[in-house]
Coordinates of C-alpha atoms in Angstrom, one line a residue:
M1 CA 3.7 -33.9 -119.6
A2 CA 1.4 -36.7 -120.9
G3 CA 2.7 -39.1 -123.5
R4 CA 1.6 -39.2 -127.1
I5 CA -2.0 -40.5 -127.5
E6 CA -0.6 -43.6 -129.2
D7 CA 1.7 -44.2 -126.1
Y8 CA -1.2 -45.4 -124.0
A9 CA -2.5 -48.9 -123.5
L10 CA -5.9 -49.8 -122.1
I11 CA -6.9 -51.8 -119.0
G12 CA -10.4 -52.1 -117.7
D13 CA -13.0 -54.0 -115.7
L14 CA -16.1 -53.6 -118.0
Q15 CA -17.4 -50.6 -116.0
T16 CA -14.5 -48.2 -116.4
A17 CA -11.0 -48.2 -117.9
A18 CA -7.5 -46.8 -117.3
L19 CA -4.8 -45.6 -119.7
V20 CA -1.3 -46.7 -119.0
G21 CA 1.7 -44.9 -120.6
R22 CA 4.9 -46.5 -121.8
D23 CA 6.6 -44.9 -118.8
G24 CA 4.5 -47.0 -116.4
S25 CA 2.2 -44.1 -115.4
I26 CA -1.6 -44.4 -115.3
D27 CA -2.6 -41.0 -116.5
W28 CA -6.3 -41.5 -116.9
L29 CA -8.9 -43.3 -114.8
C30 CA -12.5 -42.4 -114.0
L31 CA -14.1 -44.1 -111.0
P32 CA -16.5 -45.8 -110.6
R33 CA -17.8 -45.6 -114.2
F34 CA -16.5 -44.6 -117.6
D35 CA -18.4 -41.3 -117.3
S36 CA -17.4 -40.5 -113.7
P37 CA -15.0 -37.7 -112.7
A38 CA -11.4 -38.7 -113.2
C39 CA -9.1 -39.4 -110.2
F40 CA -6.1 -39.7 -112.5
G41 CA -6.3 -36.8 -115.0
A42 CA -2.6 -36.1 -115.9
L43 CA -3.6 -36.9 -119.5
L44 CA -5.4 -33.6 -119.7
H45 CA -3.1 -31.4 -117.6
D46 CA 0.0 -32.6 -115.8
E47 CA 0.9 -34.8 -112.8
G48 CA -0.9 -32.3 -110.6
A49 CA -4.2 -33.6 -111.9
G50 CA -3.4 -37.1 -110.6
H51 CA -1.5 -40.1 -111.8
W52 CA 0.0 -43.4 -110.5
K53 CA 3.5 -44.4 -111.7
I54 CA 5.5 -47.5 -111.1
A55 CA 8.8 -47.9 -112.9
P56 CA 12.5 -48.5 -112.3
T57 CA 14.1 -45.5 -110.5
G58 CA 15.2 -43.0 -113.0
A59 CA 14.1 -45.0 -116.0
G60 CA 12.3 -43.8 -119.1
D61 CA 9.8 -45.7 -121.2
A62 CA 9.5 -49.5 -121.0
T63 CA 11.9 -51.4 -123.3
R64 CA 8.9 -53.4 -124.6
R65 CA 5.3 -54.1 -123.6
G66 CA 2.3 -56.0 -124.8
Y67 CA -0.8 -57.7 -123.6
R68 CA -0.5 -61.2 -122.1
G69 CA -1.9 -63.4 -124.8
E70 CA -5.4 -62.5 -125.8
T71 CA -6.3 -60.6 -122.6
L72 CA -6.4 -57.1 -121.3
I73 CA -3.5 -57.7 -118.9
L74 CA -0.7 -55.3 -119.8
E75 CA 2.9 -56.4 -119.3
S76 CA 5.6 -53.7 -119.5
V77 CA 9.3 -54.8 -119.3
W78 CA 12.3 -52.6 -118.5
E79 CA 15.8 -53.8 -119.1
T80 CA 18.2 -51.8 -116.9
P81 CA 21.9 -52.0 -116.0
G82 CA 21.0 -53.7 -112.8
G83 CA 18.6 -56.2 -114.2
C84 CA 15.2 -56.8 -115.9
V85 CA 11.8 -56.2 -114.4
R86 CA 8.2 -56.5 -115.5
V87 CA 5.2 -54.5 -114.3
V88 CA 1.8 -56.3 -114.8
D89 CA -1.2 -54.0 -114.9
F90 CA -4.9 -55.1 -115.0
M91 CA -8.3 -54.5 -113.6
P92 CA -10.3 -57.6 -112.6
P93 CA -13.8 -57.8 -114.1
R94 CA -15.9 -55.9 -111.6
D95 CA -17.5 -57.8 -108.8
Q96 CA -18.4 -55.6 -105.8
A97 CA -15.7 -52.9 -106.1
A98 CA -13.3 -51.5 -108.6
D99 CA -9.7 -52.7 -108.3
V100 CA -6.6 -51.7 -110.1
V101 CA -3.9 -54.3 -109.6
R102 CA -0.2 -53.7 -110.4
V103 CA 2.4 -56.5 -109.9
V104 CA 6.1 -55.9 -110.1
E105 CA 8.1 -59.0 -111.1
G106 CA 11.8 -59.4 -111.0
L107 CA 13.1 -61.2 -114.1
S108 CA 16.9 -60.9 -113.6
G109 CA 19.4 -59.1 -111.4
R110 CA 18.1 -56.6 -108.9
V111 CA 16.3 -53.5 -109.9
A112 CA 15.5 -50.4 -107.8
M113 CA 11.9 -49.3 -108.2
S114 CA 9.9 -46.1 -107.5
M115 CA 6.2 -45.8 -106.9
R116 CA 4.3 -42.5 -106.8
L117 CA 0.6 -42.3 -106.3
R118 CA -1.1 -38.9 -106.6
L119 CA -4.8 -39.1 -106.2
R120 CA -6.8 -36.1 -107.4
F121 CA -10.6 -36.6 -107.4
D122 CA -13.1 -34.6 -109.5
Y123 CA -10.9 -34.2 -112.5
G124 CA -7.8 -33.1 -110.5
S125 CA -9.6 -30.5 -108.4
L126 CA -9.8 -32.3 -105.0
V127 CA -6.8 -33.4 -102.9
P128 CA -8.1 -36.3 -100.7
W129 CA -7.6 -36.7 -96.9
V130 CA -5.1 -39.5 -96.7
R131 CA -4.6 -41.7 -93.5
R132 CA -3.6 -45.1 -92.4
D133 CA -6.2 -47.9 -92.2
G134 CA -4.4 -50.7 -90.5
D135 CA -1.5 -51.7 -92.7
D136 CA -3.1 -50.0 -95.7
L137 CA -3.6 -46.4 -97.0
A138 CA -7.0 -44.8 -97.2
A139 CA -7.9 -41.7 -99.1
V140 CA -11.2 -39.9 -98.9
A141 CA -12.7 -36.9 -100.7
G142 CA -16.4 -36.2 -100.7
P143 CA -18.2 -39.2 -102.2
D144 CA -15.1 -41.1 -103.2
A145 CA -12.8 -43.4 -101.2
V146 CA -9.8 -45.4 -102.2
W147 CA -7.6 -47.9 -100.4
L148 CA -4.0 -48.9 -101.3
R149 CA -2.7 -52.3 -100.2
T150 CA 0.9 -53.4 -100.6
D151 CA 3.7 -55.0 -98.6
V152 CA 6.2 -52.2 -99.3
D153 CA 6.7 -49.2 -97.0
L154 CA 4.8 -46.1 -98.0
S155 CA 5.4 -42.5 -97.1
G156 CA 4.0 -39.1 -97.9
H157 CA 5.8 -36.5 -100.0
D158 CA 4.5 -33.4 -101.7
H159 CA 0.8 -34.4 -101.4
S160 CA 1.7 -37.8 -102.9
T161 CA 2.2 -41.3 -101.6
V162 CA 5.6 -42.7 -102.6
A163 CA 7.7 -45.8 -102.2
E164 CA 11.2 -46.9 -103.0
F165 CA 12.0 -50.6 -103.1
T166 CA 14.0 -53.2 -104.9
V167 CA 13.0 -56.4 -106.6
G168 CA 15.2 -59.4 -107.5
A169 CA 14.9 -62.3 -109.9
G170 CA 11.9 -64.4 -109.0
E171 CA 10.4 -61.8 -106.5
R172 CA 7.0 -60.2 -106.8
V173 CA 5.5 -57.1 -105.2
A174 CA 1.8 -56.3 -105.6
F175 CA -0.1 -53.1 -105.3
V176 CA -3.9 -53.1 -105.2
L177 CA -5.9 -49.9 -105.4
T178 CA -9.6 -50.4 -104.5
Y179 CA -12.4 -47.8 -104.9
Q180 CA -15.7 -47.7 -103.1
P181 CA -18.2 -44.8 -102.5
S182 CA -17.1 -43.2 -99.3
H183 CA -20.5 -43.8 -97.5
L184 CA -20.2 -47.6 -97.9
P185 CA -18.1 -50.0 -95.8
R186 CA -14.6 -50.9 -97.1
P187 CA -14.9 -53.8 -99.5
A188 CA -13.2 -57.1 -98.7
P189 CA -9.6 -57.0 -100.0
V190 CA -8.7 -59.1 -103.0
D191 CA -5.6 -61.3 -103.5
A192 CA -3.6 -59.8 -106.4
Y193 CA -2.3 -63.1 -107.7
D194 CA -5.7 -64.9 -107.5
E195 CA -7.2 -62.0 -109.4
L196 CA -4.5 -62.2 -112.0
A197 CA -5.2 -65.8 -112.7
A198 CA -9.0 -65.2 -112.8
T199 CA -8.7 -62.2 -115.1
E200 CA -6.5 -64.1 -117.5
Q201 CA -9.0 -66.9 -117.5
F202 CA -11.9 -64.5 -118.1
W203 CA -10.4 -62.9 -121.2
T204 CA -9.1 -66.1 -122.6
D205 CA -12.5 -67.7 -122.3
W206 CA -14.3 -64.7 -123.7
I207 CA -12.2 -64.4 -126.9
G208 CA -12.3 -68.1 -127.3
R209 CA -15.9 -67.7 -128.4
C210 CA -14.8 -65.7 -131.5
T211 CA -15.8 -67.4 -134.7
Y212 CA -13.8 -65.1 -137.1
T213 CA -11.0 -67.2 -138.7
G214 CA -10.1 -64.9 -141.6
R215 CA -6.7 -63.6 -142.8
W216 CA -6.5 -60.8 -140.1
S217 CA -7.3 -62.9 -137.1
A218 CA -4.9 -61.2 -134.7
P219 CA -5.9 -57.6 -135.3
V220 CA -9.6 -58.5 -135.4
R221 CA -9.5 -60.4 -132.1
R222 CA -7.6 -57.6 -130.4
A223 CA -10.2 -55.1 -131.8
L224 CA -13.0 -57.3 -130.3
I225 CA -11.3 -57.4 -126.9
T226 CA -11.1 -53.6 -127.1
L227 CA -14.8 -53.3 -128.0
K228 CA -15.6 -55.6 -125.1
A229 CA -13.5 -53.4 -122.8
L230 CA -15.6 -50.4 -123.9
T231 CA -18.8 -52.1 -122.8
Y232 CA -20.5 -51.1 -119.6
A233 CA -21.5 -54.6 -118.3
P234 CA -24.5 -53.6 -116.2
T235 CA -26.4 -52.2 -119.1
G236 CA -24.7 -53.5 -122.3
G237 CA -24.1 -49.9 -123.5
I238 CA -20.8 -49.3 -125.4
V239 CA -19.0 -46.0 -124.9
A240 CA -17.5 -44.3 -128.0
A241 CA -14.1 -44.0 -126.1
V242 CA -12.9 -43.9 -122.5
T243 CA -11.6 -40.3 -122.7
T244 CA -12.8 -36.8 -123.0
S245 CA -11.2 -33.9 -124.8
L246 CA -8.3 -35.5 -126.6
P247 CA -8.0 -33.0 -129.4
E248 CA -8.6 -33.5 -133.1
Q249 CA -5.9 -30.9 -133.7
I250 CA -3.1 -30.4 -131.2
G251 CA -3.6 -27.0 -129.6
G252 CA -7.1 -26.7 -131.1
T253 CA -10.6 -26.5 -129.6
R254 CA -12.2 -29.5 -131.3
N255 CA -12.2 -31.4 -128.0
W256 CA -15.3 -33.5 -127.1
D257 CA -16.5 -35.9 -124.4
Y258 CA -16.9 -39.4 -125.9
R259 CA -17.7 -41.4 -122.8
Y260 CA -21.3 -41.9 -123.9
C261 CA -23.2 -44.2 -126.3
W262 CA -23.9 -43.1 -129.9
L263 CA -26.9 -44.4 -131.8
R264 CA -24.8 -43.8 -135.0
D265 CA -22.8 -46.9 -133.9
A266 CA -25.8 -49.2 -133.7
T267 CA -25.5 -51.1 -136.9
F268 CA -21.7 -51.1 -137.1
T269 CA -21.6 -52.5 -133.6
L270 CA -24.2 -55.2 -134.3
Q271 CA -22.4 -56.3 -137.4
A272 CA -19.0 -56.5 -135.7
L273 CA -20.3 -58.5 -132.8
L274 CA -22.6 -60.8 -134.7
G275 CA -20.0 -61.3 -137.5
A276 CA -17.5 -62.6 -134.9
G277 CA -20.0 -64.8 -133.0
F278 CA -20.7 -62.7 -130.0
V279 CA -24.4 -63.0 -130.0
S280 CA -25.0 -62.4 -126.3
E281 CA -23.1 -59.1 -126.5
A282 CA -25.1 -58.1 -129.6
K283 CA -28.3 -58.9 -127.8
D284 CA -27.2 -56.8 -124.8
W285 CA -26.4 -53.8 -127.1
R286 CA -29.8 -54.2 -128.9
E287 CA -31.6 -54.2 -125.5
W288 CA -29.7 -51.1 -124.4
L289 CA -30.7 -49.5 -127.6
L290 CA -34.4 -50.3 -127.3
R291 CA -34.4 -49.0 -123.7
A292 CA -32.6 -45.8 -124.5
V293 CA -34.9 -44.8 -127.4
A294 CA -38.1 -45.9 -125.8
G295 CA -40.7 -43.0 -125.5
N296 CA -41.8 -40.3 -127.8
P297 CA -39.9 -40.7 -131.1
A298 CA -39.7 -36.9 -131.4
D299 CA -37.4 -37.0 -128.3
L300 CA -34.9 -39.4 -129.8
Q301 CA -31.3 -38.3 -129.2
I302 CA -28.1 -39.0 -131.0
M303 CA -26.4 -40.2 -127.9
Y304 CA -27.2 -41.3 -124.3
G305 CA -25.4 -42.1 -121.1
I306 CA -24.1 -45.6 -120.5
D307 CA -27.3 -46.3 -118.5
G308 CA -29.6 -44.5 -120.9
T309 CA -29.3 -41.1 -119.3
R310 CA -30.7 -38.4 -121.5
R311 CA -29.3 -35.2 -120.0
L312 CA -25.6 -34.8 -120.8
P313 CA -25.0 -31.0 -120.2
E314 CA -21.7 -29.7 -121.6
Y315 CA -19.4 -27.6 -119.5
N316 CA -15.7 -26.8 -119.3
L317 CA -13.1 -27.7 -116.7
D318 CA -11.2 -24.5 -116.7
W319 CA -8.6 -25.6 -114.2
L320 CA -7.2 -28.2 -116.7
S321 CA -4.9 -26.9 -119.4
G322 CA -5.9 -29.7 -121.8
Y323 CA -3.9 -32.3 -123.6
E324 CA -0.7 -30.5 -124.8
G325 CA -2.5 -27.2 -124.2
S326 CA -5.6 -28.1 -126.2
A327 CA -8.3 -26.4 -124.3
P328 CA -11.1 -26.4 -123.3
V329 CA -11.5 -29.7 -121.5
R330 CA -15.2 -30.5 -121.8
V331 CA -17.5 -32.8 -119.8
G332 CA -20.9 -33.7 -121.2
N333 CA -21.8 -33.2 -124.9
D334 CA -24.3 -30.6 -126.2
A335 CA -24.6 -32.5 -129.4
A336 CA -27.0 -34.8 -127.5
G337 CA -29.6 -32.1 -128.2
Q338 CA -29.1 -31.8 -131.9
F339 CA -31.5 -32.9 -134.5
Q340 CA -29.7 -35.5 -136.6
L341 CA -32.1 -37.1 -139.0
D342 CA -29.9 -40.1 -139.7
V343 CA -30.4 -41.6 -136.2
W344 CA -33.9 -42.7 -136.9
G345 CA -32.6 -44.7 -139.9
E346 CA -29.6 -45.9 -137.9
V347 CA -31.9 -47.4 -135.2
L348 CA -34.3 -48.9 -137.7
D349 CA -31.4 -50.4 -139.6
G350 CA -30.0 -51.9 -136.4
M351 CA -33.4 -53.5 -135.7
H352 CA -33.4 -54.8 -139.2
V353 CA -30.0 -56.4 -138.8
S354 CA -31.2 -57.9 -135.5
R355 CA -34.2 -59.4 -137.3
E356 CA -32.1 -60.8 -140.1
A357 CA -29.7 -62.4 -137.6
G358 CA -32.5 -63.9 -135.6
I359 CA -31.3 -62.5 -132.3
A360 CA -34.7 -61.3 -131.2
A361 CA -38.3 -62.2 -131.8
T362 CA -39.4 -61.0 -135.2
G363 CA -41.9 -58.5 -133.8
S364 CA -39.9 -57.4 -130.8
G365 CA -40.0 -53.6 -130.5
W366 CA -42.1 -53.3 -133.7
D367 CA -44.6 -50.9 -132.1
L368 CA -41.7 -48.6 -131.2
Q369 CA -40.3 -48.8 -134.7
R370 CA -43.7 -48.0 -136.2
A371 CA -43.9 -44.9 -134.0
M372 CA -40.4 -43.9 -135.2
L373 CA -41.5 -44.3 -138.8
D374 CA -44.5 -42.1 -138.2
F375 CA -42.2 -39.4 -136.9
L376 CA -39.8 -39.9 -139.8
E377 CA -42.7 -39.5 -142.3
S378 CA -43.4 -36.1 -140.9
N379 CA -39.9 -34.9 -140.5
W380 CA -37.6 -36.3 -143.2
Q381 CA -37.8 -33.1 -145.2
R382 CA -36.2 -31.0 -142.3
P383 CA -32.6 -29.9 -142.5
D384 CA -30.4 -31.4 -139.7
N385 CA -27.0 -31.4 -138.1
S386 CA -25.7 -34.5 -139.9
L387 CA -24.0 -37.5 -138.3
W388 CA -20.9 -35.4 -137.9
E389 CA -22.7 -33.2 -135.3
I390 CA -22.3 -29.9 -137.2
R391 CA -22.4 -27.0 -134.8
A392 CA -23.5 -24.5 -137.4
T393 CA -26.5 -23.9 -139.7
R394 CA -28.5 -27.0 -140.4
Q395 CA -28.5 -28.3 -143.9
H396 CA -30.2 -31.0 -146.0
F397 CA -27.4 -33.5 -145.7
V398 CA -27.4 -36.2 -148.3
H399 CA -26.4 -39.0 -145.9
S400 CA -29.1 -38.0 -143.5
K401 CA -31.7 -38.2 -146.2
V402 CA -30.4 -41.5 -147.3
M403 CA -30.8 -42.9 -143.8
A404 CA -34.4 -41.7 -143.8
W405 CA -34.7 -43.7 -146.9
V406 CA -33.2 -46.6 -145.1
G407 CA -35.8 -46.4 -142.4
F408 CA -38.7 -46.9 -144.8
D409 CA -36.8 -49.4 -146.8
R410 CA -36.3 -51.6 -143.8
A411 CA -39.9 -51.2 -142.8
V412 CA -41.0 -52.4 -146.3
T413 CA -38.7 -55.4 -145.8
A414 CA -40.1 -56.1 -142.3
V415 CA -43.6 -56.4 -143.9
E416 CA -42.6 -58.3 -147.1
R417 CA -40.0 -60.6 -145.6
H418 CA -41.0 -61.0 -141.9
R419 CA -44.8 -60.5 -142.3
L420 CA -45.1 -57.7 -139.8
D421 CA -48.0 -55.4 -140.0
G422 CA -47.8 -51.9 -141.5
P423 CA -48.9 -49.5 -144.3
V424 CA -46.4 -51.0 -146.8
R425 CA -47.8 -49.1 -149.8
R426 CA -47.3 -45.8 -148.1
W427 CA -43.9 -46.8 -146.9
R428 CA -42.9 -47.8 -150.4
A429 CA -44.1 -44.5 -151.8
L430 CA -42.2 -42.6 -149.2
R431 CA -39.1 -44.6 -149.9
D432 CA -39.3 -43.8 -153.6
Q433 CA -40.0 -40.1 -152.9
I434 CA -36.9 -39.7 -150.7
H435 CA -34.8 -41.6 -153.3
A436 CA -35.9 -39.3 -156.1
D437 CA -35.4 -36.2 -153.9
V438 CA -31.8 -37.3 -153.1
C439 CA -30.9 -38.2 -156.6
T440 CA -32.3 -34.9 -157.9
R441 CA -31.1 -32.5 -155.3
G442 CA -28.0 -34.2 -153.8
F443 CA -26.3 -35.3 -157.0
D444 CA -23.9 -33.1 -159.0
A445 CA -24.3 -34.5 -162.6
S446 CA -21.5 -32.3 -164.0
R447 CA -19.0 -34.0 -161.7
N448 CA -20.8 -37.4 -161.4
T449 CA -20.8 -37.3 -157.6
F450 CA -23.2 -37.0 -154.7
T451 CA -22.5 -34.0 -152.5
Q452 CA -22.4 -33.3 -148.8
H453 CA -25.7 -31.5 -148.7
Y454 CA -28.3 -30.1 -151.1
G455 CA -26.9 -27.1 -153.1
S456 CA -23.3 -27.7 -152.0
T457 CA -20.2 -28.6 -154.1
T458 CA -18.3 -30.1 -151.2
L459 CA -18.1 -33.8 -150.5
D460 CA -18.5 -36.0 -147.4
A461 CA -16.9 -39.4 -146.6
A462 CA -20.3 -40.6 -145.4
L463 CA -21.4 -40.8 -149.0
L464 CA -19.4 -44.0 -149.2
L465 CA -22.1 -45.6 -147.1
L466 CA -24.8 -45.1 -149.8
P467 CA -24.3 -48.4 -151.5
R468 CA -23.6 -50.2 -148.2
V469 CA -27.1 -49.5 -147.0
G470 CA -28.6 -50.4 -150.4
F471 CA -29.5 -46.9 -151.7
L472 CA -27.7 -47.8 -155.0
P473 CA -25.8 -50.9 -156.1
W474 CA -22.1 -50.8 -156.1
A475 CA -22.0 -51.2 -159.9
D476 CA -24.0 -47.9 -160.4
S477 CA -21.9 -45.3 -162.2
R478 CA -22.9 -42.6 -159.7
V479 CA -21.4 -44.7 -156.9
A480 CA -18.1 -45.1 -158.9
G481 CA -18.1 -41.4 -159.6
T482 CA -18.6 -40.5 -156.0
I483 CA -15.8 -42.8 -154.8
T484 CA -13.4 -41.3 -157.4
A485 CA -14.4 -37.7 -156.4
I486 CA -13.9 -38.5 -152.7
Q487 CA -10.5 -40.0 -153.3
Q488 CA -9.5 -36.9 -155.3
E489 CA -10.9 -34.3 -152.9
L490 CA -10.8 -35.8 -149.4
T491 CA -7.7 -37.9 -149.2
I492 CA -4.6 -36.6 -147.4
D493 CA -1.6 -38.8 -148.0
G494 CA -3.9 -41.6 -149.1
L495 CA -6.2 -41.4 -146.0
L496 CA -9.6 -39.9 -145.8
A497 CA -10.9 -36.8 -144.1
R498 CA -14.6 -36.6 -143.2
Y499 CA -15.2 -33.4 -145.2
P500 CA -13.3 -30.2 -145.9
T501 CA -13.2 -28.3 -142.6
Q502 CA -12.6 -24.9 -144.2
A503 CA -14.3 -25.2 -147.6
G504 CA -17.9 -24.3 -148.5
G505 CA -18.2 -21.7 -145.8
N506 CA -16.9 -23.9 -143.0
V507 CA -20.0 -26.1 -142.7
D508 CA -19.2 -27.3 -139.2
G509 CA -19.0 -23.8 -137.7
L510 CA -15.8 -24.6 -135.8
P511 CA -12.3 -23.0 -136.0
G512 CA -9.2 -25.0 -136.9
A513 CA -8.8 -28.3 -138.7
E514 CA -8.7 -31.9 -137.8
G515 CA -6.8 -35.1 -138.8
V516 CA -7.9 -37.8 -141.2
F517 CA -10.8 -39.8 -139.8
L518 CA -9.8 -43.5 -139.5
A519 CA -13.3 -45.1 -139.7
C520 CA -13.8 -43.2 -143.0
S521 CA -10.6 -44.6 -144.3
F522 CA -11.8 -48.1 -143.5
W523 CA -15.0 -47.3 -145.4
L524 CA -12.9 -46.3 -148.4
A525 CA -11.2 -49.7 -148.3
D526 CA -14.7 -51.3 -148.3
A527 CA -15.8 -49.2 -151.3
L528 CA -12.7 -50.0 -153.3
H529 CA -13.1 -53.7 -152.6
S530 CA -16.8 -53.7 -153.5
T531 CA -16.1 -52.0 -156.9
G532 CA -13.5 -54.5 -157.9
R533 CA -10.4 -52.6 -156.8
T534 CA -9.3 -55.3 -154.4
T535 CA -5.5 -54.7 -154.4
E536 CA -6.0 -51.0 -153.6
A537 CA -8.5 -52.0 -150.9
E538 CA -6.1 -54.4 -149.2
D539 CA -3.1 -52.1 -149.5
L540 CA -5.2 -49.4 -147.7
F541 CA -6.3 -51.8 -145.1
H542 CA -2.8 -52.9 -144.4
R543 CA -1.7 -49.3 -144.1
L544 CA -4.5 -48.7 -141.6
L545 CA -3.4 -51.7 -139.6
D546 CA 0.1 -50.3 -139.5
L547 CA -1.3 -47.1 -137.8
R548 CA -2.3 -49.1 -134.7
N549 CA -0.1 -48.5 -131.7
D550 CA 2.2 -51.2 -130.3
V551 CA -0.7 -52.9 -128.4
G552 CA -3.2 -52.8 -131.3
L553 CA -5.3 -49.7 -130.5
L554 CA -6.5 -46.9 -132.7
S555 CA -7.9 -43.5 -131.8
E556 CA -10.5 -41.5 -133.7
E557 CA -8.1 -39.6 -136.1
Y558 CA -4.6 -39.5 -137.4
D559 CA -2.2 -36.8 -138.5
P560 CA -0.2 -37.9 -141.6
A561 CA 2.1 -35.0 -141.2
T562 CA 3.3 -35.9 -137.7
G563 CA 2.5 -39.6 -137.6
R564 CA 0.4 -39.1 -134.4
H565 CA -2.9 -40.3 -133.2
L566 CA -5.5 -37.6 -132.6
G567 CA -8.9 -37.6 -130.9
N568 CA -10.3 -39.7 -128.1
T569 CA -9.0 -43.2 -127.7
P570 CA -9.4 -46.1 -128.1
Q571 CA -12.3 -45.3 -130.4
A572 CA -15.1 -47.9 -130.7
F573 CA -16.2 -46.5 -134.1
T574 CA -12.7 -47.1 -135.5
M575 CA -12.3 -50.6 -134.0
E576 CA -15.7 -51.6 -135.3
A577 CA -14.7 -50.4 -138.8
L578 CA -11.5 -52.5 -138.6
I579 CA -13.5 -55.6 -137.7
N580 CA -16.1 -55.0 -140.4
T581 CA -13.6 -54.2 -143.1
A582 CA -11.6 -57.3 -142.4
R583 CA -14.7 -59.4 -142.7
H584 CA -15.6 -57.5 -145.9
L585 CA -12.2 -58.1 -147.5
D586 CA -12.5 -61.8 -146.5
G587 CA -15.7 -62.0 -148.6
T588 CA -18.4 -61.5 -146.0
T589 CA -20.8 -58.7 -147.0
T590 CA -21.3 -55.9 -144.6
D591 CA -24.1 -54.4 -146.6
T592 CA -27.2 -54.1 -144.5
A593 CA -30.0 -54.1 -147.1
T594 CA -31.7 -57.3 -148.0
P595 CA -30.6 -58.1 -151.6
R596 CA -33.0 -56.9 -154.3
P597 CA -33.7 -58.6 -157.6
T598 CA -33.4 -55.3 -159.4
Y599 CA -32.5 -51.6 -159.0
D600 CA -34.2 -50.6 -162.2
Q601 CA -36.7 -48.3 -160.4
Y602 CA -33.7 -46.1 -159.4

């Protein structure tokens, strides 16, 4: 059985990533890319779907583990009756081929070790043909080929490759697993110890560029390293998570594939990267964004593949039982075809943030943005599926309308502040029209709160973003009323749900429930801080930090009743929220609107 979601640590090479359990087993790895089929899929089934375990013989979980300094090199230590041993796991930043390196180091005494490699390509459905290639092991299945290099004796057992060996104090044993498409020549072998030194230097140099020096330096820097690890280096795209189908409710069906890039994340990502000094990464993300959305604005999607791929058809892997029986296991994501009005505003806001930060020429991409504004002008009155990807009847979601307002607001700013060309009077009028529409149809005066969608009484955590994007000032009584209502109706043990999953006719059209949404809980901390409730904000932030696992990672959701992480992991949206909230509490605004002299018109 797979470990708890919070039991997993991350290693990666900036093109894919693996999850390593406390027990020394790699239970998830897709090769050669984040969105490729998994060759280790035990996370979503059992060992029969593939895994690679190295640990002391008969031992359980590691005594302790952590990353080496500020790197993505994982060190797991077992203290046994016979001695102490450390397993060092990492993936060198990709050169020609993908490598997973595992080094066993004897620290004291003498420890008997066991290694079991069970390769199962295509999400556990293909058993490879395994043979000797000189002193190494080669495994081939269709388009995939893997080589294993090590000095220990290997043997075959039960369709697995196994080894039994001992390691004494001061001794080291290395294992290098190398992937290459099967039609290409075998890549040149790498030296495990040279790659260890180079990988440590890479991550140390990278995080050394961080300019954040606030009160929460350690968690912020770890979150930034995680965000970098979720980046697909060839294109600059950032995946939402490295996994698919980790459930939002154990045993439930809310299981989605998150190995793609969401436009929803655009502004949050840019703020996190720019706010910590990573300008080149922010530029790469912006360039990915512009390439992905280029074309007819009517064809804009809410998500794309890591290389900008548009078609992400969703299908089920019926031979996998799912994480702790949470089926189905899905590949692809049908939400890519939804109409989500907010994404036009998200992209335009991201371009605004880029202009304000000076990371691109002022007019760069402006023609595309004007085309997006033309589409928004004709379509902002349509109901949509909301940023939460509702798989039920479309509604006039308040957050979506507000993001349409954001699009025109940023266009007005582009003309007035950056002197770009455009019909600014018409854009001002549209901005004011949308604002009045939202305040009239999306506000419940009897309760002094905005609502999830027009005509509803339910709430939505995304309403906390209204003042952040400049729709209303933080001091507005309607903002205060909305924050209070959200705290009263959406908090579970002090943490925030996105919206009621069963109330108001089950707006998302899905069975079952879900955990609290961690990014939304960070937004609540932002809102409390911005309305003068600083102590409450910092208390909530500290509690959220305490929910990180032992190596500083957070998933998408959390179950207060069981204390378990839920949903795909590690989650970029959550890690970005951690970074931005830390900056916010340290006094750096994360509001995206250009400050206005007055809000009297609203």
